[in-house]
Amino acid sequence: MAYTGHMDFDETYDPIPLEDAVQTMGPDERGMMTELFYAFNTVITLQAFGDPARCRAAFGDARAACRTFERRLSRTLPHSDIARLNAAEGRPVRIAPDTAALLRAAQGYCADSEGRFDITMGAVVRLWNFHDGVIPTRERIDAALEHVDWRTLKVWEESGGPDGGGQAFAQLDDPLAAVDVGGIAKGWIADALADALTARGIDAFIVNLGGNVVAHGEKPGGVAWRIGLQDPRDKEGVVGAVAVRDASAVTSGVYERCFELDGTLYHHILAPETGCPVETDAAGATVLARRSLDAEGYSTTLLALGIERGCAFAREHPAILAAYFVDADGNVHTA
Protein backbone atom coordinates (compact mmCIF):
# COMPACT_ATOMS: atom_id res chain seq x y z
CA MET A 1 0.00 0.00 0.00
CA ALA A 2 1.35 3.42 -0.87
CA TYR A 3 0.81 6.52 1.25
CA THR A 4 1.72 9.83 -0.36
CA GLY A 5 4.67 11.45 1.38
CA HIS A 6 5.47 8.41 3.51
CA MET A 7 7.36 5.16 3.15
CA ASP A 8 5.20 2.09 2.67
CA PHE A 9 4.22 0.03 5.69
CA ASP A 10 5.72 -3.39 4.97
CA GLU A 11 4.24 -6.44 6.71
CA THR A 12 6.84 -8.81 5.19
CA TYR A 13 7.59 -11.74 7.46
CA ASP A 14 11.34 -11.74 7.95
CA PRO A 15 12.62 -15.12 9.16
CA ILE A 16 13.45 -15.26 12.88
CA PRO A 17 16.32 -17.45 14.11
CA LEU A 18 15.12 -20.75 15.64
CA GLU A 19 11.50 -19.71 15.15
CA ASP A 20 10.25 -23.30 15.12
CA ALA A 21 12.27 -24.44 18.17
CA VAL A 22 9.60 -24.90 20.85
CA GLN A 23 9.55 -27.26 23.83
CA THR A 24 6.42 -27.74 25.93
CA MET A 25 6.54 -29.84 29.11
CA GLY A 26 4.20 -30.87 31.89
CA PRO A 27 2.20 -30.86 33.85
CA ASP A 28 4.79 -31.86 36.47
CA GLU A 29 4.00 -33.32 39.90
CA ARG A 30 2.97 -29.84 41.12
CA GLY A 31 0.69 -29.27 38.14
CA MET A 32 2.97 -26.74 36.43
CA MET A 33 3.20 -26.45 32.66
CA THR A 34 6.38 -25.09 31.05
CA GLU A 35 7.20 -23.87 27.56
CA LEU A 36 10.59 -22.84 26.20
CA PHE A 37 11.22 -21.10 22.89
CA TYR A 38 13.72 -18.71 21.34
CA ALA A 39 13.00 -15.03 20.63
CA PHE A 40 14.82 -11.71 20.88
CA ASN A 41 18.18 -13.55 20.91
CA THR A 42 17.33 -15.29 24.18
CA VAL A 43 15.44 -18.27 25.56
CA ILE A 44 11.91 -17.37 26.68
CA THR A 45 10.45 -19.39 29.56
CA LEU A 46 6.73 -19.54 30.34
CA GLN A 47 5.51 -21.44 33.41
CA ALA A 48 1.92 -21.68 34.56
CA PHE A 49 -0.44 -23.59 36.83
CA GLY A 50 -3.83 -24.47 35.38
CA ASP A 51 -5.67 -26.71 33.00
CA PRO A 52 -3.03 -28.14 30.60
CA ALA A 53 -5.06 -27.43 27.45
CA ARG A 54 -5.73 -23.87 28.56
CA CYS A 55 -2.05 -23.37 29.40
CA ARG A 56 -0.98 -24.66 25.98
CA ALA A 57 -3.40 -22.29 24.26
CA ALA A 58 -2.15 -19.37 26.36
CA PHE A 59 1.47 -20.28 25.59
CA GLY A 60 0.59 -20.33 21.89
CA ASP A 61 -0.91 -16.84 22.13
CA ALA A 62 2.19 -15.56 23.94
CA ARG A 63 4.53 -17.14 21.43
CA ALA A 64 2.62 -15.62 18.50
CA ALA A 65 2.78 -12.21 20.18
CA CYS A 66 6.55 -12.57 20.50
CA ARG A 67 6.87 -13.27 16.79
CA THR A 68 4.84 -10.15 15.96
CA PHE A 69 6.81 -7.95 18.34
CA GLU A 70 10.16 -9.20 17.10
CA ARG A 71 9.20 -8.52 13.50
CA ARG A 72 8.16 -4.98 14.43
CA LEU A 73 10.81 -3.98 16.97
CA SER A 74 14.02 -5.73 15.91
CA ARG A 75 16.90 -3.46 14.93
CA THR A 76 18.26 -6.09 12.54
CA LEU A 77 15.23 -7.59 10.75
CA PRO A 78 15.11 -5.45 7.58
CA HIS A 79 11.32 -4.98 7.38
CA SER A 80 10.72 -4.18 11.05
CA ASP A 81 9.31 -0.81 12.07
CA ILE A 82 12.59 0.08 13.76
CA ALA A 83 14.83 -0.99 10.86
CA ARG A 84 12.70 0.90 8.34
CA LEU A 85 12.72 4.00 10.56
CA ASN A 86 16.51 3.87 10.82
CA ALA A 87 16.89 3.39 7.07
CA ALA A 88 14.48 6.17 6.09
CA GLU A 89 17.12 8.94 6.06
CA GLY A 90 14.87 11.34 7.92
CA ARG A 91 11.64 10.59 6.06
CA PRO A 92 8.39 9.70 7.87
CA VAL A 93 7.66 5.99 8.23
CA ARG A 94 4.31 4.36 8.90
CA ILE A 95 4.53 2.09 11.95
CA ALA A 96 2.20 -0.15 13.95
CA PRO A 97 0.19 1.62 16.68
CA ASP A 98 1.83 -0.44 19.44
CA THR A 99 5.28 0.48 18.10
CA ALA A 100 4.26 4.13 18.34
CA ALA A 101 3.05 3.63 21.92
CA LEU A 102 6.32 1.95 22.88
CA LEU A 103 8.41 4.73 21.32
CA ARG A 104 6.43 7.35 23.22
CA ALA A 105 6.88 5.45 26.47
CA ALA A 106 10.60 5.11 25.78
CA GLN A 107 10.90 8.87 25.31
CA GLY A 108 9.41 9.31 28.78
CA TYR A 109 12.11 7.17 30.36
CA CYS A 110 14.78 9.01 28.34
CA ALA A 111 13.53 12.32 29.76
CA ASP A 112 13.51 10.90 33.29
CA SER A 113 16.91 9.18 33.23
CA GLU A 114 19.22 12.10 33.99
CA GLY A 115 20.85 11.52 30.61
CA ARG A 116 21.70 7.86 31.28
CA PHE A 117 19.21 6.31 28.85
CA ASP A 118 18.74 7.29 25.20
CA ILE A 119 16.97 5.14 22.60
CA THR A 120 18.86 6.85 19.76
CA MET A 121 22.12 5.24 20.86
CA GLY A 122 21.72 2.87 17.90
CA ALA A 123 24.41 4.65 15.88
CA VAL A 124 26.87 3.98 18.70
CA VAL A 125 25.63 0.53 19.73
CA ARG A 126 26.21 -0.92 16.28
CA LEU A 127 29.89 0.08 16.41
CA TRP A 128 30.59 -2.25 19.33
CA ASN A 129 30.95 -6.01 18.96
CA PHE A 130 30.82 -7.63 22.39
CA HIS A 131 30.76 -11.12 20.92
CA ASP A 132 34.10 -10.76 19.18
CA GLY A 133 35.60 -8.21 21.56
CA VAL A 134 35.85 -5.37 19.04
CA ILE A 135 36.40 -1.82 20.39
CA PRO A 136 35.57 0.99 17.94
CA THR A 137 37.98 3.87 17.52
CA ARG A 138 37.45 7.08 19.43
CA GLU A 139 36.94 8.91 16.13
CA ARG A 140 34.12 6.58 15.06
CA ILE A 141 32.44 6.85 18.46
CA ASP A 142 32.62 10.65 18.45
CA ALA A 143 31.18 10.78 14.95
CA ALA A 144 28.28 8.52 15.99
CA LEU A 145 27.61 10.50 19.18
CA GLU A 146 26.77 13.54 17.05
CA HIS A 147 23.62 11.66 16.04
CA VAL A 148 22.47 10.65 19.55
CA ASP A 149 19.54 12.68 20.88
CA TRP A 150 16.18 11.10 21.65
CA ARG A 151 14.51 14.48 21.06
CA THR A 152 15.09 14.08 17.31
CA LEU A 153 12.48 11.29 17.26
CA LYS A 154 8.95 12.37 16.37
CA VAL A 155 5.91 10.09 16.76
CA TRP A 156 2.37 11.00 15.75
CA GLU A 157 -0.98 9.78 14.40
CA GLU A 158 -2.96 10.79 11.34
CA SER A 159 -6.62 10.07 10.63
CA GLY A 160 -8.01 8.60 7.45
CA GLY A 161 -6.51 5.13 7.29
CA PRO A 162 -7.79 2.55 4.77
CA ASP A 163 -10.03 1.03 7.46
CA GLY A 164 -11.31 4.39 8.61
CA GLY A 165 -9.06 4.47 11.64
CA GLY A 166 -5.86 6.34 12.41
CA GLN A 167 -2.33 5.60 11.28
CA ALA A 168 0.84 5.96 13.32
CA PHE A 169 4.06 7.44 12.00
CA ALA A 170 7.59 8.07 13.23
CA GLN A 171 10.41 10.21 11.91
CA LEU A 172 13.99 10.94 12.88
CA ASP A 173 14.86 14.59 12.24
CA ASP A 174 18.51 13.57 11.98
CA PRO A 175 18.89 11.35 8.87
CA LEU A 176 21.91 9.61 10.43
CA ALA A 177 20.29 8.89 13.80
CA ALA A 178 19.27 5.33 14.70
CA VAL A 179 16.75 4.03 17.22
CA ASP A 180 17.46 0.95 19.34
CA VAL A 181 14.64 -0.15 21.68
CA GLY A 182 16.60 -3.13 23.05
CA GLY A 183 16.87 -1.41 26.43
CA ILE A 184 13.12 -1.20 26.95
CA ALA A 185 11.23 -3.44 24.51
CA LYS A 186 11.31 -6.59 26.66
CA GLY A 187 9.43 -4.78 29.42
CA TRP A 188 6.72 -3.78 26.98
CA ILE A 189 6.59 -7.30 25.57
CA ALA A 190 6.54 -8.99 29.00
CA ASP A 191 3.48 -6.94 29.99
CA ALA A 192 1.78 -7.96 26.74
CA LEU A 193 2.56 -11.65 27.33
CA ALA A 194 1.16 -11.41 30.85
CA ASP A 195 -2.04 -9.92 29.39
CA ALA A 196 -2.21 -12.79 26.90
CA LEU A 197 -2.00 -15.39 29.66
CA THR A 198 -4.57 -13.70 31.92
CA ALA A 199 -6.92 -13.32 28.93
CA ARG A 200 -6.92 -17.13 28.74
CA GLY A 201 -7.90 -17.36 32.40
CA ILE A 202 -4.46 -18.31 33.71
CA ASP A 203 -4.11 -16.94 37.24
CA ALA A 204 -0.70 -18.21 38.35
CA PHE A 205 2.23 -17.91 35.97
CA ILE A 206 5.70 -16.57 35.40
CA VAL A 207 7.08 -15.02 32.20
CA ASN A 208 10.87 -14.91 31.89
CA LEU A 209 12.44 -13.05 28.98
CA GLY A 210 16.01 -13.63 30.06
CA GLY A 211 16.49 -11.25 32.99
CA ASN A 212 13.03 -9.72 32.61
CA VAL A 213 10.48 -11.56 34.76
CA VAL A 214 6.76 -11.08 35.35
CA ALA A 215 5.20 -13.09 38.18
CA HIS A 216 1.41 -13.26 38.45
CA GLY A 217 -0.50 -14.82 41.32
CA GLU A 218 1.09 -17.47 43.52
CA LYS A 219 2.23 -21.06 43.43
CA PRO A 220 -0.07 -23.69 44.99
CA GLY A 221 -0.32 -23.25 48.75
CA GLY A 222 0.03 -19.46 48.57
CA VAL A 223 3.77 -19.57 47.93
CA ALA A 224 5.22 -16.50 46.22
CA TRP A 225 7.40 -16.74 43.16
CA ARG A 226 11.05 -16.05 43.98
CA ILE A 227 13.49 -14.29 41.65
CA GLY A 228 17.21 -14.79 42.16
CA LEU A 229 19.78 -11.99 42.23
CA GLN A 230 22.66 -13.12 40.06
CA ASP A 231 26.17 -13.38 41.43
CA PRO A 232 28.34 -11.30 39.05
CA ARG A 233 31.28 -13.63 39.81
CA ASP A 234 29.42 -16.82 38.83
CA LYS A 235 27.04 -17.09 35.89
CA GLU A 236 25.16 -19.93 37.58
CA GLY A 237 25.22 -18.49 41.11
CA VAL A 238 22.89 -16.20 43.06
CA VAL A 239 23.55 -13.92 46.02
CA GLY A 240 19.95 -13.63 47.18
CA ALA A 241 16.32 -13.83 46.10
CA VAL A 242 13.23 -11.64 46.27
CA ALA A 243 9.58 -12.68 46.57
CA VAL A 244 7.42 -11.42 43.69
CA ARG A 245 3.61 -11.39 43.47
CA ASP A 246 1.73 -9.60 40.68
CA ALA A 247 4.81 -7.62 39.74
CA SER A 248 7.86 -7.62 37.50
CA ALA A 249 11.54 -7.87 38.33
CA VAL A 250 14.04 -6.73 35.71
CA THR A 251 17.81 -6.95 36.05
CA SER A 252 20.47 -5.05 34.14
CA GLY A 253 24.02 -6.28 34.63
CA VAL A 254 27.45 -5.43 33.30
CA TYR A 255 28.06 -9.19 33.06
CA GLU A 256 25.29 -9.81 30.51
CA ARG A 257 27.29 -8.94 27.37
CA CYS A 258 30.91 -8.12 27.97
CA PHE A 259 34.53 -8.97 27.28
CA GLU A 260 37.84 -8.26 28.95
CA LEU A 261 40.89 -6.86 27.17
CA ASP A 262 44.21 -5.94 28.77
CA GLY A 263 42.66 -6.13 32.22
CA THR A 264 39.71 -3.84 31.42
CA LEU A 265 36.09 -5.01 31.38
CA TYR A 266 34.00 -3.69 28.48
CA HIS A 267 30.24 -4.14 28.93
CA HIS A 268 27.19 -3.28 26.85
CA ILE A 269 25.73 -0.52 29.05
CA LEU A 270 27.00 2.48 27.11
CA ALA A 271 27.00 6.08 28.38
CA PRO A 272 25.28 8.53 25.99
CA GLU A 273 27.89 11.15 26.90
CA THR A 274 30.93 9.08 25.95
CA GLY A 275 29.69 6.19 23.81
CA CYS A 276 31.75 3.86 26.01
CA PRO A 277 30.73 1.45 28.79
CA VAL A 278 29.42 3.45 31.72
CA GLU A 279 31.56 3.61 34.85
CA THR A 280 29.55 2.30 37.80
CA ASP A 281 30.11 0.56 41.13
CA ALA A 282 27.04 -1.63 40.53
CA ALA A 283 27.60 -4.95 38.76
CA GLY A 284 23.84 -5.50 38.61
CA ALA A 285 20.64 -3.58 39.34
CA THR A 286 17.24 -5.25 39.79
CA VAL A 287 14.07 -3.16 39.75
CA LEU A 288 10.74 -4.39 41.11
CA ALA A 289 7.63 -2.67 39.68
CA ARG A 290 3.99 -3.46 38.95
CA ARG A 291 4.58 -2.96 35.23
CA SER A 292 7.49 -4.66 33.54
CA LEU A 293 7.78 -1.59 31.33
CA ASP A 294 8.65 0.51 34.39
CA ALA A 295 11.05 -2.10 35.73
CA GLU A 296 12.81 -2.29 32.35
CA GLY A 297 12.71 1.45 31.74
CA TYR A 298 14.47 2.25 35.01
CA SER A 299 16.86 -0.70 35.46
CA THR A 300 19.52 0.57 33.04
CA THR A 301 19.36 4.05 34.56
CA LEU A 302 19.87 2.69 38.08
CA LEU A 303 22.81 0.57 36.99
CA ALA A 304 24.41 3.54 35.27
CA LEU A 305 23.84 5.86 38.24
CA GLY A 306 25.61 3.49 40.61
CA ILE A 307 24.58 2.32 44.06
CA GLU A 308 24.31 5.56 46.05
CA ARG A 309 22.71 7.75 43.39
CA GLY A 310 20.64 4.81 42.12
CA CYS A 311 19.15 4.24 45.58
CA ALA A 312 18.22 7.93 45.80
CA PHE A 313 16.66 7.81 42.32
CA ALA A 314 14.61 4.73 43.22
CA ARG A 315 13.23 6.35 46.36
CA GLU A 316 12.07 9.36 44.33
CA HIS A 317 10.08 7.29 41.81
CA PRO A 318 6.86 5.69 43.14
CA ALA A 319 6.65 3.25 40.21
CA ILE A 320 9.76 1.53 41.60
CA LEU A 321 8.52 -0.75 44.40
CA ALA A 322 12.06 -1.81 45.35
CA ALA A 323 15.56 -1.81 43.90
CA TYR A 324 18.44 -4.15 44.60
CA PHE A 325 22.06 -3.50 43.65
CA VAL A 326 24.77 -6.14 43.57
CA ASP A 327 28.38 -4.95 43.63
CA ALA A 328 31.38 -6.68 42.08
CA ASP A 329 32.00 -8.65 45.30
CA GLY A 330 28.46 -10.03 45.39
CA ASN A 331 27.18 -7.76 48.18
CA VAL A 332 23.51 -6.76 47.94
CA HIS A 333 22.41 -3.15 48.56
CA THR A 334 18.68 -2.40 48.87
CA ALA A 335 16.98 0.88 48.07
Short mmCIF file of N, CA, C and O in Angstrom, two decimals, residues 60-129:
data_model
loop_
_atom_site.label_atom_id
_atom_site.label_comp_id
_atom_site.label_asym_id
_atom_site.label_seq_id
_atom_site.Cartn_x
_atom_site.Cartn_y
_atom_site.Cartn_z
N GLY A 60 0.61 -20.58 23.33
CA GLY A 60 0.59 -20.33 21.89
C GLY A 60 0.32 -18.86 21.57
O GLY A 60 0.94 -18.27 20.68
N ASP A 61 -0.62 -18.26 22.31
CA ASP A 61 -0.91 -16.84 22.13
C ASP A 61 0.33 -15.99 22.44
O ASP A 61 0.65 -15.04 21.71
N ALA A 62 1.01 -16.32 23.54
CA ALA A 62 2.19 -15.56 23.94
C ALA A 62 3.31 -15.69 22.92
O ALA A 62 3.99 -14.72 22.58
N ARG A 63 3.47 -16.91 22.41
CA ARG A 63 4.53 -17.14 21.43
C ARG A 63 4.24 -16.36 20.14
O ARG A 63 5.14 -15.75 19.55
N ALA A 64 2.99 -16.36 19.71
CA ALA A 64 2.62 -15.62 18.50
C ALA A 64 2.85 -14.13 18.70
O ALA A 64 3.29 -13.43 17.77
N ALA A 65 2.54 -13.63 19.89
CA ALA A 65 2.78 -12.21 20.18
C ALA A 65 4.26 -11.88 20.10
O ALA A 65 4.65 -10.83 19.57
N CYS A 66 5.11 -12.78 20.58
CA CYS A 66 6.55 -12.57 20.50
C CYS A 66 7.02 -12.45 19.06
O CYS A 66 7.86 -11.61 18.72
N ARG A 67 6.48 -13.32 18.20
CA ARG A 67 6.87 -13.27 16.79
C ARG A 67 6.48 -11.92 16.17
O ARG A 67 7.24 -11.32 15.40
N THR A 68 5.29 -11.44 16.50
CA THR A 68 4.84 -10.15 15.96
C THR A 68 5.72 -9.02 16.47
O THR A 68 6.17 -8.16 15.70
N PHE A 69 5.99 -9.02 17.78
CA PHE A 69 6.81 -7.95 18.34
C PHE A 69 8.23 -7.97 17.79
O PHE A 69 8.81 -6.91 17.52
N GLU A 70 8.79 -9.15 17.62
CA GLU A 70 10.16 -9.20 17.10
C GLU A 70 10.22 -8.67 15.68
O GLU A 70 11.17 -7.96 15.31
N ARG A 71 9.21 -8.99 14.88
CA ARG A 71 9.20 -8.52 13.50
C ARG A 71 8.93 -7.02 13.40
O ARG A 71 9.19 -6.40 12.37
N ARG A 72 8.41 -6.42 14.44
CA ARG A 72 8.16 -4.98 14.43
C ARG A 72 9.28 -4.19 15.10
O ARG A 72 9.57 -3.06 14.70
N LEU A 73 9.91 -4.76 16.12
CA LEU A 73 10.81 -3.98 16.97
C LEU A 73 12.29 -4.31 16.81
O LEU A 73 13.14 -3.61 17.36
N SER A 74 12.62 -5.35 16.08
CA SER A 74 14.02 -5.73 15.91
C SER A 74 14.80 -4.64 15.18
O SER A 74 14.31 -4.05 14.22
N ARG A 75 16.02 -4.41 15.61
CA ARG A 75 16.90 -3.46 14.93
C ARG A 75 17.51 -4.08 13.68
O ARG A 75 17.95 -3.36 12.78
N THR A 76 17.54 -5.42 13.62
CA THR A 76 18.26 -6.09 12.54
C THR A 76 17.36 -6.71 11.47
O THR A 76 17.81 -6.88 10.34
N LEU A 77 16.12 -7.06 11.78
CA LEU A 77 15.23 -7.59 10.75
C LEU A 77 14.87 -6.46 9.79
O LEU A 77 14.32 -5.44 10.21
N PRO A 78 15.15 -6.59 8.49
CA PRO A 78 15.11 -5.45 7.58
C PRO A 78 13.74 -4.80 7.39
O PRO A 78 13.66 -3.62 7.03
N HIS A 79 12.65 -5.55 7.61
CA HIS A 79 11.32 -4.98 7.38
C HIS A 79 10.63 -4.56 8.68
O HIS A 79 9.44 -4.20 8.66
N SER A 80 11.33 -4.59 9.78
CA SER A 80 10.72 -4.18 11.05
C SER A 80 10.45 -2.68 11.04
O SER A 80 11.05 -1.91 10.27
N ASP A 81 9.57 -2.24 11.93
CA ASP A 81 9.31 -0.81 12.07
C ASP A 81 10.59 -0.06 12.40
O ASP A 81 10.86 1.02 11.85
N ILE A 82 11.37 -0.61 13.31
CA ILE A 82 12.59 0.08 13.76
C ILE A 82 13.63 0.13 12.65
O ILE A 82 14.26 1.18 12.41
N ALA A 83 13.84 -0.98 11.94
CA ALA A 83 14.83 -0.99 10.86
C ALA A 83 14.43 -0.03 9.75
O ALA A 83 15.28 0.68 9.19
N ARG A 84 13.15 0.00 9.40
CA ARG A 84 12.70 0.90 8.34
C ARG A 84 12.84 2.36 8.77
O ARG A 84 13.20 3.23 7.97
N LEU A 85 12.55 2.65 10.04
CA LEU A 85 12.72 4.00 10.56
C LEU A 85 14.18 4.43 10.47
O LEU A 85 14.50 5.54 10.03
N ASN A 86 15.09 3.54 10.84
CA ASN A 86 16.51 3.87 10.82
C ASN A 86 17.05 4.03 9.40
O ASN A 86 18.02 4.75 9.18
N ALA A 87 16.42 3.34 8.45
CA ALA A 87 16.89 3.39 7.07
C ALA A 87 16.23 4.49 6.24
O ALA A 87 16.56 4.68 5.07
N ALA A 88 15.31 5.22 6.85
CA ALA A 88 14.48 6.17 6.09
C ALA A 88 15.17 7.48 5.77
O ALA A 88 14.61 8.30 5.04
N GLU A 89 16.35 7.71 6.33
CA GLU A 89 17.12 8.94 6.06
C GLU A 89 16.31 10.20 6.35
O GLU A 89 16.31 11.16 5.58
N GLY A 90 15.60 10.16 7.48
CA GLY A 90 14.87 11.34 7.92
C GLY A 90 13.46 11.47 7.39
O GLY A 90 12.76 12.43 7.71
N ARG A 91 13.01 10.53 6.58
CA ARG A 91 11.64 10.59 6.06
C ARG A 91 10.67 9.93 7.05
O ARG A 91 11.04 9.04 7.79
N PRO A 92 9.39 10.34 7.02
CA PRO A 92 8.39 9.70 7.87
C PRO A 92 8.16 8.25 7.47
O PRO A 92 8.23 7.90 6.29
N VAL A 93 7.88 7.41 8.45
CA VAL A 93 7.66 5.99 8.23
C VAL A 93 6.38 5.58 8.95
O VAL A 93 6.18 5.91 10.12
N ARG A 94 5.51 4.89 8.25
CA ARG A 94 4.31 4.36 8.90
C ARG A 94 4.71 3.17 9.77
O ARG A 94 5.46 2.29 9.34
N ILE A 95 4.21 3.14 11.00
CA ILE A 95 4.53 2.09 11.95
C ILE A 95 3.25 1.57 12.60
O ILE A 95 2.20 2.21 12.52
N ALA A 96 3.35 0.43 13.24
CA ALA A 96 2.20 -0.15 13.95
C ALA A 96 1.85 0.73 15.16
O ALA A 96 2.73 1.34 15.78
N PRO A 97 0.58 0.80 15.54
CA PRO A 97 0.19 1.62 16.68
C PRO A 97 0.90 1.24 17.98
O PRO A 97 1.24 2.12 18.78
N ASP A 98 1.16 -0.07 18.19
CA ASP A 98 1.83 -0.44 19.44
C ASP A 98 3.31 -0.05 19.40
O ASP A 98 3.90 0.24 20.43
N THR A 99 3.92 -0.02 18.22
CA THR A 99 5.28 0.48 18.10
C THR A 99 5.32 1.96 18.48
O THR A 99 6.23 2.41 19.20
N ALA A 100 4.34 2.71 18.01
CA ALA A 100 4.26 4.13 18.34
C ALA A 100 4.11 4.33 19.86
O ALA A 100 4.76 5.20 20.45
N ALA A 101 3.26 3.52 20.47
CA ALA A 101 3.05 3.63 21.92
C ALA A 101 4.34 3.32 22.68
O ALA A 101 4.67 3.98 23.66
N LEU A 102 5.06 2.30 22.23
CA LEU A 102 6.32 1.95 22.88
C LEU A 102 7.34 3.08 22.73
O LEU A 102 8.03 3.44 23.69
N LEU A 103 7.45 3.64 21.54
CA LEU A 103 8.41 4.73 21.32
C LEU A 103 8.09 5.93 22.20
O LEU A 103 8.99 6.57 22.77
N ARG A 104 6.81 6.23 22.35
CA ARG A 104 6.43 7.35 23.22
C ARG A 104 6.80 7.05 24.68
O ARG A 104 7.30 7.91 25.40
N ALA A 105 6.52 5.83 25.10
CA ALA A 105 6.88 5.45 26.47
C ALA A 105 8.38 5.53 26.67
O ALA A 105 8.87 6.02 27.70
N ALA A 106 9.14 5.07 25.69
CA ALA A 106 10.60 5.11 25.78
C ALA A 106 11.10 6.53 25.92
O ALA A 106 12.04 6.81 26.68
N GLN A 107 10.49 7.47 25.20
CA GLN A 107 10.90 8.87 25.31
C GLN A 107 10.69 9.40 26.72
O GLN A 107 11.48 10.21 27.22
N GLY A 108 9.64 8.91 27.39
CA GLY A 108 9.41 9.31 28.78
C GLY A 108 10.53 8.88 29.70
O GLY A 108 10.98 9.65 30.56
N TYR A 109 11.02 7.65 29.53
CA TYR A 109 12.11 7.17 30.36
C TYR A 109 13.43 7.88 30.01
O TYR A 109 14.27 8.12 30.88
N CYS A 110 13.60 8.23 28.73
CA CYS A 110 14.78 9.01 28.34
C CYS A 110 14.79 10.35 29.09
O CYS A 110 15.82 10.78 29.62
N ALA A 111 13.63 11.01 29.11
CA ALA A 111 13.53 12.32 29.76
C ALA A 111 13.77 12.22 31.26
O ALA A 111 14.26 13.17 31.88
N ASP A 112 13.46 11.07 31.84
CA ASP A 112 13.51 10.90 33.29
C ASP A 112 14.80 10.25 33.78
O ASP A 112 14.94 9.99 34.97
N SER A 113 15.75 10.01 32.88
CA SER A 113 16.91 9.18 33.23
C SER A 113 18.16 9.95 33.62
O SER A 113 19.22 9.35 33.80
N GLU A 114 18.05 11.28 33.70
CA GLU A 114 19.22 12.10 33.99
C GLU A 114 20.32 11.89 32.94
O GLU A 114 21.51 11.93 33.24
N GLY A 115 19.90 11.67 31.69
CA GLY A 115 20.85 11.52 30.61
C GLY A 115 21.51 10.17 30.50
O GLY A 115 22.42 9.98 29.69
N ARG A 116 21.06 9.18 31.28
CA ARG A 116 21.70 7.86 31.28
C ARG A 116 21.09 6.88 30.30
O ARG A 116 21.63 5.83 30.04
N PHE A 117 19.92 7.22 29.75
CA PHE A 117 19.21 6.31 28.85
C PHE A 117 18.75 7.09 27.62
O PHE A 117 18.12 8.15 27.75
N ASP A 118 19.10 6.60 26.44
CA ASP A 118 18.74 7.29 25.20
C ASP A 118 18.51 6.23 24.12
O ASP A 118 19.42 5.48 23.78
N ILE A 119 17.29 6.18 23.58
CA ILE A 119 16.97 5.14 22.60
C ILE A 119 17.56 5.43 21.23
O ILE A 119 17.45 4.60 20.33
N THR A 120 18.20 6.60 21.03
CA THR A 120 18.86 6.85 19.76
C THR A 120 20.35 6.54 19.83
O THR A 120 21.14 7.05 19.03
N MET A 121 20.73 5.69 20.77
CA MET A 121 22.12 5.24 20.86
C MET A 121 22.45 4.19 19.78
O MET A 121 23.57 3.67 19.75
N GLY A 122 21.50 3.90 18.90
CA GLY A 122 21.72 2.87 17.90
C GLY A 122 22.95 3.09 17.05
O GLY A 122 23.68 2.14 16.71
N ALA A 123 23.24 4.36 16.71
CA ALA A 123 24.41 4.65 15.88
C ALA A 123 25.70 4.27 16.59
O ALA A 123 26.69 3.91 15.95
N VAL A 124 25.69 4.35 17.92
CA VAL A 124 26.87 3.98 18.70
C VAL A 124 26.88 2.49 18.99
O VAL A 124 27.92 1.81 18.87
N VAL A 125 25.73 1.94 19.36
CA VAL A 125 25.63 0.53 19.73
C VAL A 125 26.15 -0.37 18.61
O VAL A 125 26.88 -1.34 18.85
N ARG A 126 25.82 -0.05 17.37
CA ARG A 126 26.21 -0.92 16.28
C ARG A 126 27.71 -0.89 15.98
O ARG A 126 28.20 -1.71 15.20
N LEU A 127 28.43 0.05 16.58
CA LEU A 127 29.89 0.08 16.41
C LEU A 127 30.60 -0.96 17.27
O LEU A 127 31.68 -1.43 16.92
N TRP A 128 29.97 -1.32 18.38
CA TRP A 128 30.59 -2.25 19.33
C TRP A 128 30.23 -3.68 18.97
O TRP A 128 29.11 -3.98 18.57
N ASN A 129 31.19 -4.59 19.17
CA ASN A 129 30.95 -6.01 18.96
C ASN A 129 31.42 -6.74 20.22
O ASN A 129 32.60 -7.02 20.37
#
